[in-house]
Short mmCIF file of C-alpha atoms in Angstrom, two decimals:
data_model
loop_
_atom_site.label_atom_id
_atom_site.label_comp_id
_atom_site.label_asym_id
_atom_site.label_seq_id
_atom_site.Cartn_x
_atom_site.Cartn_y
_atom_site.Cartn_z
CA UNK A 23 12.43 -15.33 11.55
CA UNK A 24 14.37 -12.80 13.44
CA UNK A 25 16.06 -11.29 10.27
CA UNK A 26 12.90 -11.00 8.32
CA UNK A 27 10.91 -7.89 7.83
CA UNK A 28 7.58 -7.47 9.57
CA UNK A 29 6.03 -7.85 6.03
CA UNK A 30 8.02 -10.91 5.27
CA UNK A 31 7.01 -12.57 8.76
CA UNK A 32 3.42 -11.73 8.18
CA UNK A 33 3.61 -13.16 4.67
CA UNK A 34 5.01 -16.54 6.13
CA UNK A 35 2.18 -16.55 8.73
CA UNK A 36 -0.32 -15.95 5.85
CA UNK A 37 1.00 -18.79 3.82
CA UNK A 38 0.54 -21.28 6.89
CA UNK A 39 -2.99 -19.78 7.51
CA UNK A 40 -3.84 -20.14 3.73
CA UNK A 41 -2.76 -23.69 3.60
CA UNK A 42 -4.89 -24.47 6.70
CA UNK A 43 -8.02 -23.13 4.91
CA UNK A 44 -7.34 -24.69 1.61
CA UNK A 45 -7.54 -28.02 3.47
CA UNK A 46 -11.02 -27.41 4.23
CA UNK A 47 -12.18 -26.99 0.72
CA UNK A 48 -12.46 -29.41 -2.16
CA UNK A 49 -9.13 -30.96 -3.57
CA UNK A 50 -9.42 -29.04 -6.73
CA UNK A 51 -9.47 -25.81 -5.06
CA UNK A 52 -5.65 -26.09 -4.44
CA UNK A 53 -5.01 -25.78 -8.33
CA UNK A 54 -6.89 -22.40 -8.27
CA UNK A 55 -4.83 -20.97 -5.41
CA UNK A 56 -1.47 -22.17 -7.07
CA UNK A 57 -2.73 -20.63 -10.40
CA UNK A 58 -3.29 -17.18 -8.68
CA UNK A 59 -0.03 -17.08 -6.55
CA UNK A 60 1.99 -15.00 -8.81
CA UNK A 61 -0.50 -12.36 -9.37
CA UNK A 62 -2.13 -11.95 -5.81
CA UNK A 63 -1.01 -11.21 -2.47
CA UNK A 64 -1.38 -14.05 0.56
CA UNK A 65 -3.52 -11.63 2.19
CA UNK A 66 -6.04 -11.74 -1.02
CA UNK A 67 -5.87 -15.36 -1.19
CA UNK A 68 -6.89 -15.83 2.36
CA UNK A 69 -9.94 -13.66 1.59
CA UNK A 70 -10.60 -15.84 -1.48
CA UNK A 71 -10.44 -18.85 0.76
CA UNK A 72 -12.85 -17.54 3.49
CA UNK A 73 -15.35 -16.68 0.56
CA UNK A 74 -15.11 -19.89 -1.18
CA UNK A 75 -15.69 -21.72 2.16
CA UNK A 76 -18.91 -19.74 2.52
CA UNK A 77 -19.93 -20.68 -1.12
CA UNK A 78 -19.32 -24.49 -0.68
CA UNK A 79 -21.22 -24.36 2.77
CA UNK A 80 -24.16 -22.99 0.93
CA UNK A 81 -23.93 -25.76 -1.58
CA UNK A 82 -24.01 -28.29 1.03
CA UNK A 83 -26.76 -26.95 2.95
CA UNK A 84 -29.08 -25.45 0.11
CA UNK A 85 -28.57 -27.16 -3.06
CA UNK A 86 -30.38 -30.52 -3.24
CA UNK A 87 -28.10 -32.30 -5.78
CA UNK A 88 -24.83 -31.36 -3.68
CA UNK A 89 -26.23 -31.76 -0.23
CA UNK A 90 -26.83 -35.57 -1.09
CA UNK A 91 -22.92 -35.74 -1.58
CA UNK A 92 -21.52 -33.06 0.59
CA UNK A 93 -18.06 -34.55 0.91
CA UNK A 94 -17.67 -35.19 -2.87
CA UNK A 95 -17.96 -31.95 -4.66
CA UNK A 96 -16.55 -32.22 -8.11
CA UNK A 97 -15.87 -29.45 -11.01
CA UNK A 98 -18.58 -31.13 -12.94
CA UNK A 99 -21.17 -30.49 -10.12
CA UNK A 100 -20.06 -26.88 -10.16
CA UNK A 101 -20.44 -26.71 -13.98
CA UNK A 102 -23.80 -27.63 -13.78
CA UNK A 103 -24.99 -24.93 -11.48
CA UNK A 104 -27.39 -22.38 -13.06
CA UNK A 105 -27.80 -18.62 -12.79
CA UNK A 106 -30.74 -19.29 -10.53
CA UNK A 107 -28.40 -21.26 -8.20
CA UNK A 108 -26.08 -18.16 -8.25
CA UNK A 109 -28.80 -15.88 -7.65
CA UNK A 110 -29.87 -18.03 -4.60
CA UNK A 111 -26.33 -17.73 -3.36
CA UNK A 112 -26.55 -14.02 -3.40
CA UNK A 113 -29.58 -14.05 -1.39
CA UNK A 114 -28.00 -16.48 1.09
CA UNK A 115 -25.24 -13.97 1.64
CA UNK A 116 -27.61 -11.34 2.71
CA UNK A 117 -27.85 -13.29 5.99
CA UNK A 118 -26.49 -16.82 6.52
CA UNK A 119 -25.53 -19.04 9.56
CA UNK A 120 -22.00 -19.15 10.95
CA UNK A 121 -19.97 -21.74 12.88
CA UNK A 122 -18.97 -18.73 15.40
CA UNK A 123 -22.05 -16.65 15.26
CA UNK A 124 -25.98 -17.16 14.94
CA UNK A 125 -25.86 -15.41 11.51
CA UNK A 126 -23.72 -13.24 9.56
CA UNK A 127 -24.99 -10.48 7.23
CA UNK A 128 -23.24 -8.88 4.26
CA UNK A 129 -24.01 -5.26 2.86
CA UNK A 130 -23.83 -4.73 -0.82
CA UNK A 131 -20.02 -4.22 -0.81
CA UNK A 132 -19.20 -7.55 1.06
CA UNK A 133 -21.76 -9.43 -1.39
CA UNK A 134 -19.85 -7.90 -4.48
CA UNK A 135 -16.62 -9.19 -2.92
CA UNK A 136 -17.70 -12.58 -2.50
CA UNK A 137 -19.40 -12.66 -6.20
CA UNK A 138 -15.91 -11.20 -7.48
CA UNK A 139 -14.11 -14.05 -5.63
CA UNK A 140 -16.53 -16.69 -7.04
CA UNK A 141 -15.98 -15.30 -10.63
CA UNK A 142 -12.17 -15.49 -10.40
CA UNK A 143 -12.57 -19.06 -9.22
CA UNK A 144 -14.83 -20.20 -12.13
CA UNK A 145 -12.77 -17.89 -14.57
CA UNK A 146 -9.67 -19.92 -13.57
CA UNK A 147 -10.98 -23.33 -14.36
CA UNK A 148 -12.91 -22.03 -17.46
CA UNK A 149 -9.67 -20.51 -18.82
CA UNK A 150 -7.83 -23.76 -18.24
CA UNK A 151 -10.41 -25.70 -19.98
CA UNK A 152 -11.37 -27.73 -16.95
CA UNK A 153 -15.16 -26.64 -17.36
CA UNK A 154 -16.96 -26.00 -20.34
CA UNK A 155 -19.57 -23.78 -18.63
CA UNK A 156 -19.25 -20.49 -16.32
CA UNK A 157 -22.54 -19.72 -14.67
CA UNK A 158 -20.73 -17.33 -12.47
CA UNK A 159 -20.11 -14.92 -15.27
CA UNK A 160 -23.73 -14.71 -15.99
CA UNK A 161 -24.49 -13.29 -12.61
CA UNK A 162 -25.09 -9.56 -12.57
CA UNK A 163 -23.14 -7.75 -9.98
CA UNK A 164 -25.14 -5.77 -7.52
CA UNK A 165 -25.34 -1.96 -7.95
CA UNK A 166 -23.07 -0.14 -5.39
CA UNK A 167 -24.38 3.12 -3.66
CA UNK A 168 -21.77 5.73 -3.02
CA UNK A 169 -20.70 5.80 0.56
CA UNK A 170 -19.96 9.11 2.33
CA UNK A 171 -16.16 9.39 3.06
CA UNK A 172 -15.61 9.83 6.88
CA UNK A 173 -12.71 12.05 7.72
CA UNK A 174 -11.46 14.26 10.44
CA UNK A 175 -11.82 18.06 10.12
CA UNK A 176 -8.70 20.25 10.52
CA UNK A 177 -10.10 21.22 14.13
CA UNK A 178 -10.73 17.83 14.92
CA UNK A 179 -7.17 16.66 14.19
CA UNK A 180 -5.95 19.38 16.56
CA UNK A 181 -8.35 18.28 19.37
CA UNK A 182 -7.45 14.63 18.72
CA UNK A 183 -3.58 15.42 19.34
CA UNK A 184 -4.28 17.74 22.13
CA UNK A 185 -6.28 14.85 24.00
CA UNK A 186 -3.56 12.45 23.31
CA UNK A 187 -0.89 14.72 24.70
CA UNK A 188 -2.83 15.82 27.87
CA UNK A 189 -5.38 13.02 28.42
CA UNK A 190 -8.00 15.21 29.73
CA UNK A 191 -11.07 13.54 28.79
CA UNK A 192 -9.80 9.78 29.79
CA UNK A 193 -11.04 8.01 32.68
CA UNK A 194 -9.09 7.60 35.70
CA UNK A 195 -8.09 4.06 35.00
CA UNK A 196 -7.06 5.19 31.24
CA UNK A 197 -4.80 8.00 32.68
CA UNK A 198 -2.81 5.59 34.64
CA UNK A 199 -1.88 3.82 31.27
CA UNK A 200 -1.84 7.02 29.40
CA UNK A 201 1.22 8.21 31.52
CA UNK A 202 3.24 5.17 30.13
CA UNK A 203 2.10 5.38 26.50
CA UNK A 204 1.44 8.94 25.91
CA UNK A 205 4.61 9.84 24.01
CA UNK A 206 4.07 6.56 21.75
CA UNK A 207 0.55 7.47 21.01
CA UNK A 208 1.44 10.92 20.06
CA UNK A 209 4.15 9.89 17.91
CA UNK A 210 2.05 6.93 16.30
CA UNK A 211 -0.96 9.07 15.46
CA UNK A 212 1.12 12.23 14.32
CA UNK A 213 2.94 9.54 11.88
CA UNK A 214 -0.59 8.38 10.55
CA UNK A 215 -2.19 11.77 10.24
CA UNK A 216 1.12 13.31 8.85
CA UNK A 217 2.09 10.85 6.36
CA UNK A 218 -1.09 8.91 5.30
CA UNK A 219 0.65 5.58 5.66
CA UNK A 220 -1.39 2.55 6.15
CA UNK A 221 -1.76 0.96 9.62
CA UNK A 222 0.13 -2.18 8.57
CA UNK A 223 2.94 -0.21 7.30
CA UNK A 224 3.06 1.78 10.54
CA UNK A 225 3.29 -1.21 12.99
CA UNK A 226 5.90 -2.72 10.47
CA UNK A 227 8.28 0.05 11.22
CA UNK A 228 11.64 -0.80 12.72
CA UNK A 229 13.78 1.78 14.64
CA UNK A 230 16.18 1.75 11.96
CA UNK A 231 13.43 2.80 9.36
CA UNK A 232 13.28 6.37 10.61
CA UNK A 233 15.73 9.06 9.74
CA UNK A 234 15.18 12.23 11.68
CA UNK A 235 17.83 14.14 9.73
CA UNK A 236 15.77 13.77 6.54
CA UNK A 237 12.39 13.40 7.97
CA UNK A 238 11.98 10.08 6.13
CA UNK A 239 10.56 6.76 7.01
CA UNK A 240 11.12 3.58 5.13
CA UNK A 241 7.86 1.56 4.76
CA UNK A 242 6.82 -1.64 2.97
CA UNK A 243 3.94 -1.06 0.79
CA UNK A 244 1.26 -3.84 -0.39
CA UNK A 245 3.31 -6.60 -1.94
CA UNK A 246 6.31 -5.93 -0.03
CA UNK A 247 7.58 -3.06 -2.41
CA UNK A 248 10.05 -0.74 -0.42
CA UNK A 249 9.10 3.11 -0.33
CA UNK A 250 10.17 6.26 1.61
CA UNK A 251 7.62 8.61 3.06
CA UNK A 252 8.48 12.11 4.34
CA UNK A 253 7.09 13.84 7.38
CA UNK A 254 7.00 17.49 8.68
CA UNK A 255 9.19 19.02 11.21
CA UNK A 256 6.35 18.89 13.56
CA UNK A 257 5.95 15.01 13.34
CA UNK A 258 9.71 14.74 13.53
CA UNK A 259 9.70 16.65 16.89
CA UNK A 260 7.18 14.19 18.57
CA UNK A 261 8.90 11.00 16.94
CA UNK A 262 12.26 12.25 18.42
CA UNK A 263 10.82 12.41 21.89
CA UNK A 264 9.40 8.94 21.74
CA UNK A 265 12.67 7.56 19.96
CA UNK A 266 14.50 8.79 22.96
CA UNK A 267 12.24 6.93 25.25
CA UNK A 268 12.14 3.89 23.00
CA UNK A 269 15.92 3.55 23.48
CA UNK A 270 15.49 2.86 27.19
CA UNK A 271 12.99 0.14 26.69
CA UNK A 272 14.32 -3.39 26.46
CA UNK A 273 11.90 -5.08 23.98
CA UNK A 274 10.70 -8.74 24.20
CA UNK A 275 12.82 -11.40 22.36
CA UNK A 276 11.88 -11.18 18.86
CA UNK A 277 10.68 -7.60 18.90
CA UNK A 278 13.94 -5.73 19.65
CA UNK A 279 13.74 -3.88 16.10
CA UNK A 280 10.03 -2.80 16.36
CA UNK A 281 9.65 1.07 16.75
CA UNK A 282 6.06 0.95 18.34
CA UNK A 283 6.10 -1.49 21.34
CA UNK A 284 2.98 -2.28 23.54
CA UNK A 285 3.12 -2.44 27.37
CA UNK A 286 4.12 -5.96 27.02
CA UNK A 287 7.22 -4.74 25.16
CA UNK A 288 6.10 -6.31 21.83
CA UNK A 289 5.47 -4.97 18.57
CA UNK A 290 1.83 -3.22 18.37
CA UNK A 291 -0.35 -5.32 16.38
CA UNK A 292 -2.85 -3.66 13.69
CA UNK A 293 -5.71 -4.36 16.13
CA UNK A 294 -4.14 -2.54 18.95
CA UNK A 295 -3.59 0.45 16.90
CA UNK A 296 -7.35 0.26 15.85
CA UNK A 297 -8.54 0.14 19.35
CA UNK A 298 -6.10 2.96 20.34
CA UNK A 299 -7.46 5.10 17.56
CA UNK A 300 -10.99 4.42 18.43
CA UNK A 301 -10.41 5.17 22.27
CA UNK A 302 -9.07 8.65 21.52
CA UNK A 303 -11.28 9.55 18.39
CA UNK A 304 -14.40 8.52 20.11
CA UNK A 305 -14.12 11.18 22.69
CA UNK A 306 -13.27 13.88 20.03
CA UNK A 307 -15.77 13.30 17.58
CA UNK A 308 -18.16 10.66 18.95
CA UNK A 309 -20.51 10.73 16.05
CA UNK A 310 -18.09 9.56 13.52
CA UNK A 311 -16.51 5.92 13.34
CA UNK A 312 -13.01 6.87 13.04
CA UNK A 313 -10.47 4.11 12.08
CA UNK A 314 -6.75 4.13 11.03
CA UNK A 315 -7.83 4.28 7.54
CA UNK A 316 -9.96 7.44 8.24
CA UNK A 317 -6.75 9.25 9.45
CA UNK A 318 -5.33 8.05 5.98
CA UNK A 319 -8.18 9.69 4.28
CA UNK A 320 -7.76 12.75 6.37
CA UNK A 321 -4.16 13.19 5.37
CA UNK A 322 -4.98 12.65 1.73
CA UNK A 323 -7.85 15.29 1.87
CA UNK A 324 -5.68 17.85 3.55
CA UNK A 325 -2.75 17.18 0.95
CA UNK A 326 -5.15 17.49 -2.05
CA UNK A 327 -6.80 20.65 -0.38
CA UNK A 328 -3.25 22.32 -0.19
CA UNK A 329 -1.74 21.07 -3.32
CA UNK A 330 -4.54 20.44 -5.87
CA UNK A 331 -2.20 17.78 -7.28
CA UNK A 332 -4.25 14.40 -7.57
CA UNK A 333 -1.08 12.86 -8.99
CA UNK A 334 1.11 13.87 -6.11
CA UNK A 335 -1.65 12.57 -3.54
CA UNK A 336 -1.78 9.12 -5.51
CA UNK A 337 2.09 9.01 -5.30
CA UNK A 338 2.39 9.73 -1.49
CA UNK A 339 -0.45 7.21 -0.58
CA UNK A 340 1.00 4.60 -2.75
CA UNK A 341 -2.02 4.23 -5.11
CA UNK A 342 -0.91 2.34 -8.40
CA UNK A 343 -3.73 3.80 -10.14
CA UNK A 344 -4.70 7.44 -10.02
CA UNK A 345 -8.32 6.79 -10.69
CA UNK A 346 -8.34 5.02 -7.25
CA UNK A 347 -7.28 8.29 -5.68
CA UNK A 348 -9.77 10.43 -7.85
CA UNK A 349 -12.57 8.28 -6.76
CA UNK A 350 -11.99 9.02 -3.21
CA UNK A 351 -11.44 12.65 -3.57
CA UNK A 352 -13.90 13.38 -6.16
CA UNK A 353 -15.92 15.86 -4.04
CA UNK A 354 -12.58 17.85 -3.33
CA UNK A 355 -11.86 17.94 -6.99
CA UNK A 356 -15.45 19.08 -7.81
CA UNK A 357 -14.95 21.89 -5.20
CA UNK A 358 -11.76 22.95 -6.95
CA UNK A 359 -13.37 23.22 -10.28
CA UNK A 360 -16.29 25.26 -8.92
CA UNK A 361 -13.82 27.75 -7.31
CA UNK A 362 -12.30 28.10 -10.80
CA UNK A 363 -15.31 29.38 -12.35
CA UNK A 364 -14.49 33.12 -12.23
CA UNK A 365 -10.55 32.86 -12.81
CA UNK A 366 -10.46 32.92 -16.53
CA UNK A 367 -12.00 36.54 -17.73
CA UNK A 368 -13.63 36.91 -21.18
CA UNK A 369 -13.75 40.60 -21.19
CA UNK A 370 -12.14 43.26 -18.88
CA UNK A 371 -14.79 44.86 -16.52
#
């Protein structure tokens, strides 16, 4: 696996993980996952597997007919479920027991995702004429309420990078580690804030993926598609400083190509970057829950504010559909429309 890209390695790991999950489900579920393989990513299929596991657990616990034969669930049994059964499942999702926790709760978006997974599951067997009834199709989707988009303001971005650079607000214990990681942390956060790349794209970077001469970085988007993103001279300067330091580090076996390394000299994980962002951001703006994705939103907002080009923002962020971008930056688009109200003159004053 040493010659594989980070994305390819993660994909193989996900395939193995998915196989283990599918073994926990009724045997006919394997047909569903094979059927959607060409149109979905392994990460999406894993999410479906977790969602379906919850659904079958609900049936075994709550459905009188199926609970009598919990180990022999068939497609025929699923076909006989009613809309009422589906509505009971939605109610179950609001708060249900878990193997690892006392109970699990889902907000409206979590419930919608699980219903969407169930609909895809039923649609596959209905489309392939394995079932004649599709009760999931009759279930109404919950109404989603708009969420406020959280992002950093311009002054907060500056304070965040200043903190990473000087470590002023860190505890004495944190400062000990900070001396060893500040160049890495500054380069990593500057890259996230200066390109809008996803955290998975960032941790997947190899040293050879950075071209300081053209200020470009080669990344792998969702689905493994290769793309080049460009960064500013400001980002290039901090990257160059870190890359010079990185050349002096002997990485652990199997991680020799990774750009961003942990203190254990292994490729940084997504979780590690999430914790890193949380550590610094909580000291700069404690009332905002800042994640790597919020840094991506911050970049998108700033780019749209400066250019007013929603298509450019969509292209740079790697959105396949510009409507996805427009949905996230609708507030900025409305502000620009308001600011244009006095531009066109009907009569000279």
